[in-house]
């Protein structure tokens, strides 16, 4: 079979990287929308952190129970937090938890997954076994036990992140492990091995670069999971109670019967903020999956 | 399924339960918090007894709960009591045991869980199958899209929004609780209707949050099934579209979803618990919520362990059921 020559001479000029990325985003809609929402949220938080006084996010900073107005766009709550400021600080803290826990979880997962798959043997058996045994246990509930055992003063943004990461490294470990296992058998690895490249050289120069899309997807997935888990803990009243973490605000609104008393704006602002955060992360995750796994790319 | 496999899975289940019990045993004991001291110090502050009595009470409670024994002995006793499903006493409502509290609240949780899980499984899979079915009308294929968009929203937040729009603004549904305030529970249609009305919003929150996941995985599955030879063959035999959809396409695509069902179980249960807390339904979630608010540690740990064991057991059981549904697996 002969390959048909294009009738019109094709412009062979390479498009720049920015336009390539834009072109890709036009095809991968969920990635584009997710990134757009995330960008707006980051802008809101960063600009907010520059403009507002974080003190407004803590109790007794404003008049209590004021509905949304020009002075307080999101209203104020029963304890006198300015909810606009609380949103800014709360999102900042949520981002901190997500990045710390997501980063640590991914790092542990990548290291363990690599070690497990590349060296095999009893190390692999142990790591895989521990992952498999811990997987059916509902992670949130164990996190409830950990958070509940802590002294209330010890529950901070950092400890929240550590609690979340403690039981959330199994997912990335298994993903990286299975990817390394298949990649190990590819020809470019055998070639490298035959040409005398060391173990570390193969890991860092041959396998790791090929794994980057999977690691990126695992990272976003971990950030999502960490934000989700810390949110659930806070909604159950196990968060750092003084901090204006979004889940905490919903928890205290529910505890004070916000809807029964007609203070509807109190739980609404943090709920919408959380929906936007989780929604954008979920969309980005879906988009990255499509990038990393050509098999699930849509056939349209 | 061979006997060897069954035994291996059962051993696995025992390992899971043992690790969960060990974690819930050791973590609280590693912590500097003394649950009994905190509880009674709180009571002492509100008046009632002298600090000298406080020490005596703490000592006698510690003895009651077996906290004065050596750690290994406690651990051993604890594992024994887990086997007997005996999770000890509540600190807050002392004479009642953990099992009493769980038994009081579990009917509510189970009803909500079973109804919402079945509904979202059915709706999600049907919509997902239609979305991937090329011969379905365009509007029918679009129905699934909003559910997919709602997928990232945790059911609790869905609950808050539903409470705001349908409960607070439109006042179609009550704002929380299991039945209207002032109503005495009784066996009448009026009461049943009242309870049902209070269940609609939490159920809706759970369903809306979970349908999207089924839609997505079913759509992926449906696309692969369409290319299978038996579907082509059925088409060439001249079977009607509905028959092919129902008997050749849906049934085969549905099977792997059952596995997904087992995997989703943990998430489903935890979301139900959190949603219950938000709506103040008297299920396990509210019991857990109250225990957290009252620092009733035995109850927190008991509930966690109970649910963990239940979820892990169900997951392994589902694996046993799966070969009964799929003859192709039975042969291997």
PDB file of N, CA, C and O in Angstrom, chain A residues 2 8 24-25 42-43 50 58 74 110 121 127 140 143 151 153 155-156 165-166 170 175 189 196 206 227 239 264:
ATOM      1  N   UNK A   2       0.558   2.191  -0.820  1.00  0.00           N
ATOM      2  CA  UNK A   2       1.360   3.419  -0.822  1.00  0.00           C
ATOM      3  C   UNK A   2       0.671   4.480   0.006  1.00  0.00           C
ATOM      4  O   UNK A   2      -0.549   4.501   0.121  1.00  0.00           O
ATOM      5  N   UNK A   8      -1.904  19.336  -1.300  1.00  0.00           N
ATOM      6  CA  UNK A   8      -1.471  20.710  -1.059  1.00  0.00           C
ATOM      7  C   UNK A   8      -0.197  20.649  -0.228  1.00  0.00           C
ATOM      8  O   UNK A   8      -0.117  19.874   0.715  1.00  0.00           O
ATOM      9  N   UNK A  24      -4.174  21.494  22.378  1.00  0.00           N
ATOM     10  CA  UNK A  24      -4.526  20.255  23.078  1.00  0.00           C
ATOM     11  C   UNK A  24      -5.704  20.494  24.015  1.00  0.00           C
ATOM     12  O   UNK A  24      -6.627  19.694  24.103  1.00  0.00           O
ATOM     13  N   UNK A  25      -5.681  21.656  24.694  1.00  0.00           N
ATOM     14  CA  UNK A  25      -6.750  21.953  25.646  1.00  0.00           C
ATOM     15  C   UNK A  25      -8.098  22.052  24.954  1.00  0.00           C
ATOM     16  O   UNK A  25      -9.130  21.734  25.532  1.00  0.00           O
ATOM     17  N   UNK A  42      -7.587  30.108  42.417  1.00  0.00           N
ATOM     18  CA  UNK A  42      -6.265  30.524  42.889  1.00  0.00           C
ATOM     19  C   UNK A  42      -6.182  32.043  42.896  1.00  0.00           C
ATOM     20  O   UNK A  42      -5.706  32.658  43.863  1.00  0.00           O
ATOM     21  N   UNK A  43      -6.699  32.663  41.824  1.00  0.00           N
ATOM     22  CA  UNK A  43      -6.673  34.122  41.743  1.00  0.00           C
ATOM     23  C   UNK A  43      -7.457  34.724  42.904  1.00  0.00           C
ATOM     24  O   UNK A  43      -6.988  35.638  43.591  1.00  0.00           O
ATOM     25  N   UNK A  50      -3.899  39.052  49.672  1.00  0.00           N
ATOM     26  CA  UNK A  50      -3.200  40.333  49.643  1.00  0.00           C
ATOM     27  C   UNK A  50      -4.073  41.459  50.179  1.00  0.00           C
ATOM     28  O   UNK A  50      -3.587  42.389  50.811  1.00  0.00           O
ATOM     29  N   UNK A  58     -11.641  34.978  61.854  1.00  0.00           N
ATOM     30  CA  UNK A  58     -11.750  34.348  63.168  1.00  0.00           C
ATOM     31  C   UNK A  58     -12.884  34.985  63.953  1.00  0.00           C
ATOM     32  O   UNK A  58     -13.312  36.109  63.650  1.00  0.00           O
ATOM     33  N   UNK A  74     -20.509  37.870  51.628  1.00  0.00           N
ATOM     34  CA  UNK A  74     -21.004  36.520  51.901  1.00  0.00           C
ATOM     35  C   UNK A  74     -21.695  36.446  53.258  1.00  0.00           C
ATOM     36  O   UNK A  74     -22.003  35.375  53.734  1.00  0.00           O
ATOM     37  N   UNK A 110       5.260   6.893  44.855  1.00  0.00           N
ATOM     38  CA  UNK A 110       6.219   6.694  43.764  1.00  0.00           C
ATOM     39  C   UNK A 110       7.409   5.876  44.260  1.00  0.00           C
ATOM     40  O   UNK A 110       7.818   4.897  43.630  1.00  0.00           O
ATOM     41  N   UNK A 121      10.604  -9.606  44.420  1.00  0.00           N
ATOM     42  CA  UNK A 121      10.970 -10.457  45.542  1.00  0.00           C
ATOM     43  C   UNK A 121      10.133 -10.192  46.779  1.00  0.00           C
ATOM     44  O   UNK A 121       8.969  -9.786  46.681  1.00  0.00           O
ATOM     45  N   UNK A 127       5.101  -5.040  50.341  1.00  0.00           N
ATOM     46  CA  UNK A 127       4.444  -3.767  50.003  1.00  0.00           C
ATOM     47  C   UNK A 127       3.069  -4.016  49.400  1.00  0.00           C
ATOM     48  O   UNK A 127       2.075  -3.396  49.785  1.00  0.00           O
ATOM     49  N   UNK A 140     -11.449   6.862  55.737  1.00  0.00           N
ATOM     50  CA  UNK A 140     -11.960   7.992  56.513  1.00  0.00           C
ATOM     51  C   UNK A 140     -12.184   7.605  57.966  1.00  0.00           C
ATOM     52  O   UNK A 140     -11.892   8.370  58.878  1.00  0.00           O
ATOM     53  N   UNK A 143      -9.087   7.513  59.857  1.00  0.00           N
ATOM     54  CA  UNK A 143      -8.667   8.895  60.074  1.00  0.00           C
ATOM     55  C   UNK A 143      -9.473   9.522  61.211  1.00  0.00           C
ATOM     56  O   UNK A 143      -8.954  10.339  61.974  1.00  0.00           O
ATOM     57  N   UNK A 151      -5.000  15.439  70.883  1.00  0.00           N
ATOM     58  CA  UNK A 151      -5.410  16.536  71.735  1.00  0.00           C
ATOM     59  C   UNK A 151      -5.938  17.647  70.833  1.00  0.00           C
ATOM     60  O   UNK A 151      -5.370  17.907  69.783  1.00  0.00           O
ATOM     61  N   UNK A 153      -5.664  20.699  70.915  1.00  0.00           N
ATOM     62  CA  UNK A 153      -4.701  21.753  70.592  1.00  0.00           C
ATOM     63  C   UNK A 153      -3.706  21.304  69.529  1.00  0.00           C
ATOM     64  O   UNK A 153      -3.066  22.113  68.870  1.00  0.00           O
ATOM     65  N   UNK A 155      -4.462  19.567  66.897  1.00  0.00           N
ATOM     66  CA  UNK A 155      -5.053  19.474  65.566  1.00  0.00           C
ATOM     67  C   UNK A 155      -4.833  20.802  64.851  1.00  0.00           C
ATOM     68  O   UNK A 155      -5.442  21.807  65.182  1.00  0.00           O
ATOM     69  N   UNK A 156      -3.903  20.820  63.893  1.00  0.00           N
ATOM     70  CA  UNK A 156      -3.640  22.028  63.118  1.00  0.00           C
ATOM     71  C   UNK A 156      -3.739  21.657  61.650  1.00  0.00           C
ATOM     72  O   UNK A 156      -4.045  20.514  61.311  1.00  0.00           O
ATOM     73  N   UNK A 165      -2.521  11.870  54.993  1.00  0.00           N
ATOM     74  CA  UNK A 165      -1.559  11.155  54.160  1.00  0.00           C
ATOM     75  C   UNK A 165      -1.231   9.790  54.753  1.00  0.00           C
ATOM     76  O   UNK A 165      -0.871   8.852  54.041  1.00  0.00           O
ATOM     77  N   UNK A 166      -1.411   9.658  56.045  1.00  0.00           N
ATOM     78  CA  UNK A 166      -1.006   8.440  56.738  1.00  0.00           C
ATOM     79  C   UNK A 166      -1.602   7.189  56.103  1.00  0.00           C
ATOM     80  O   UNK A 166      -0.973   6.136  56.039  1.00  0.00           O
ATOM     81  N   UNK A 170      -1.606   4.224  49.497  1.00  0.00           N
ATOM     82  CA  UNK A 170      -1.716   2.915  48.847  1.00  0.00           C
ATOM     83  C   UNK A 170      -2.098   3.038  47.384  1.00  0.00           C
ATOM     84  O   UNK A 170      -1.600   2.304  46.540  1.00  0.00           O
ATOM     85  N   UNK A 175      -0.660   2.107  41.633  1.00  0.00           N
ATOM     86  CA  UNK A 175      -0.642   2.594  40.246  1.00  0.00           C
ATOM     87  C   UNK A 175       0.782   2.603  39.698  1.00  0.00           C
ATOM     88  O   UNK A 175       1.062   2.054  38.627  1.00  0.00           O
ATOM     89  N   UNK A 189      14.110  -0.526  27.936  1.00  0.00           N
ATOM     90  CA  UNK A 189      14.745  -0.828  29.216  1.00  0.00           C
ATOM     91  C   UNK A 189      15.757  -1.956  29.051  1.00  0.00           C
ATOM     92  O   UNK A 189      16.886  -1.885  29.560  1.00  0.00           O
ATOM     93  N   UNK A 196      24.656  -1.585  29.733  1.00  0.00           N
ATOM     94  CA  UNK A 196      25.389  -1.402  30.968  1.00  0.00           C
ATOM     95  C   UNK A 196      24.970  -0.192  31.780  1.00  0.00           C
ATOM     96  O   UNK A 196      25.746   0.308  32.580  1.00  0.00           O
ATOM     97  N   UNK A 206      15.390   6.314  32.209  1.00  0.00           N
ATOM     98  CA  UNK A 206      14.563   5.582  31.249  1.00  0.00           C
ATOM     99  C   UNK A 206      13.108   5.497  31.687  1.00  0.00           C
ATOM    100  O   UNK A 206      12.192   5.765  30.922  1.00  0.00           O
ATOM    101  N   UNK A 227      -8.023  16.736  49.945  1.00  0.00           N
ATOM    102  CA  UNK A 227      -8.998  17.803  50.203  1.00  0.00           C
ATOM    103  C   UNK A 227     -10.308  17.190  50.673  1.00  0.00           C
ATOM    104  O   UNK A 227     -10.922  17.627  51.655  1.00  0.00           O
ATOM    105  N   UNK A 239     -11.857  18.674  62.791  1.00  0.00           N
ATOM    106  CA  UNK A 239     -10.829  19.552  62.249  1.00  0.00           C
ATOM    107  C   UNK A 239     -10.272  20.475  63.316  1.00  0.00           C
ATOM    108  O   UNK A 239     -10.679  20.409  64.471  1.00  0.00           O
ATOM    109  N   UNK A 264     -29.374  31.281  56.174  1.00  0.00           N
ATOM    110  CA  UNK A 264     -29.099  30.367  55.056  1.00  0.00           C
ATOM    111  C   UNK A 264     -27.727  30.579  54.439  1.00  0.00           C
ATOM    112  O   UNK A 264     -27.108  29.679  53.918  1.00  0.00           O
TER     113      UNK A 264
END
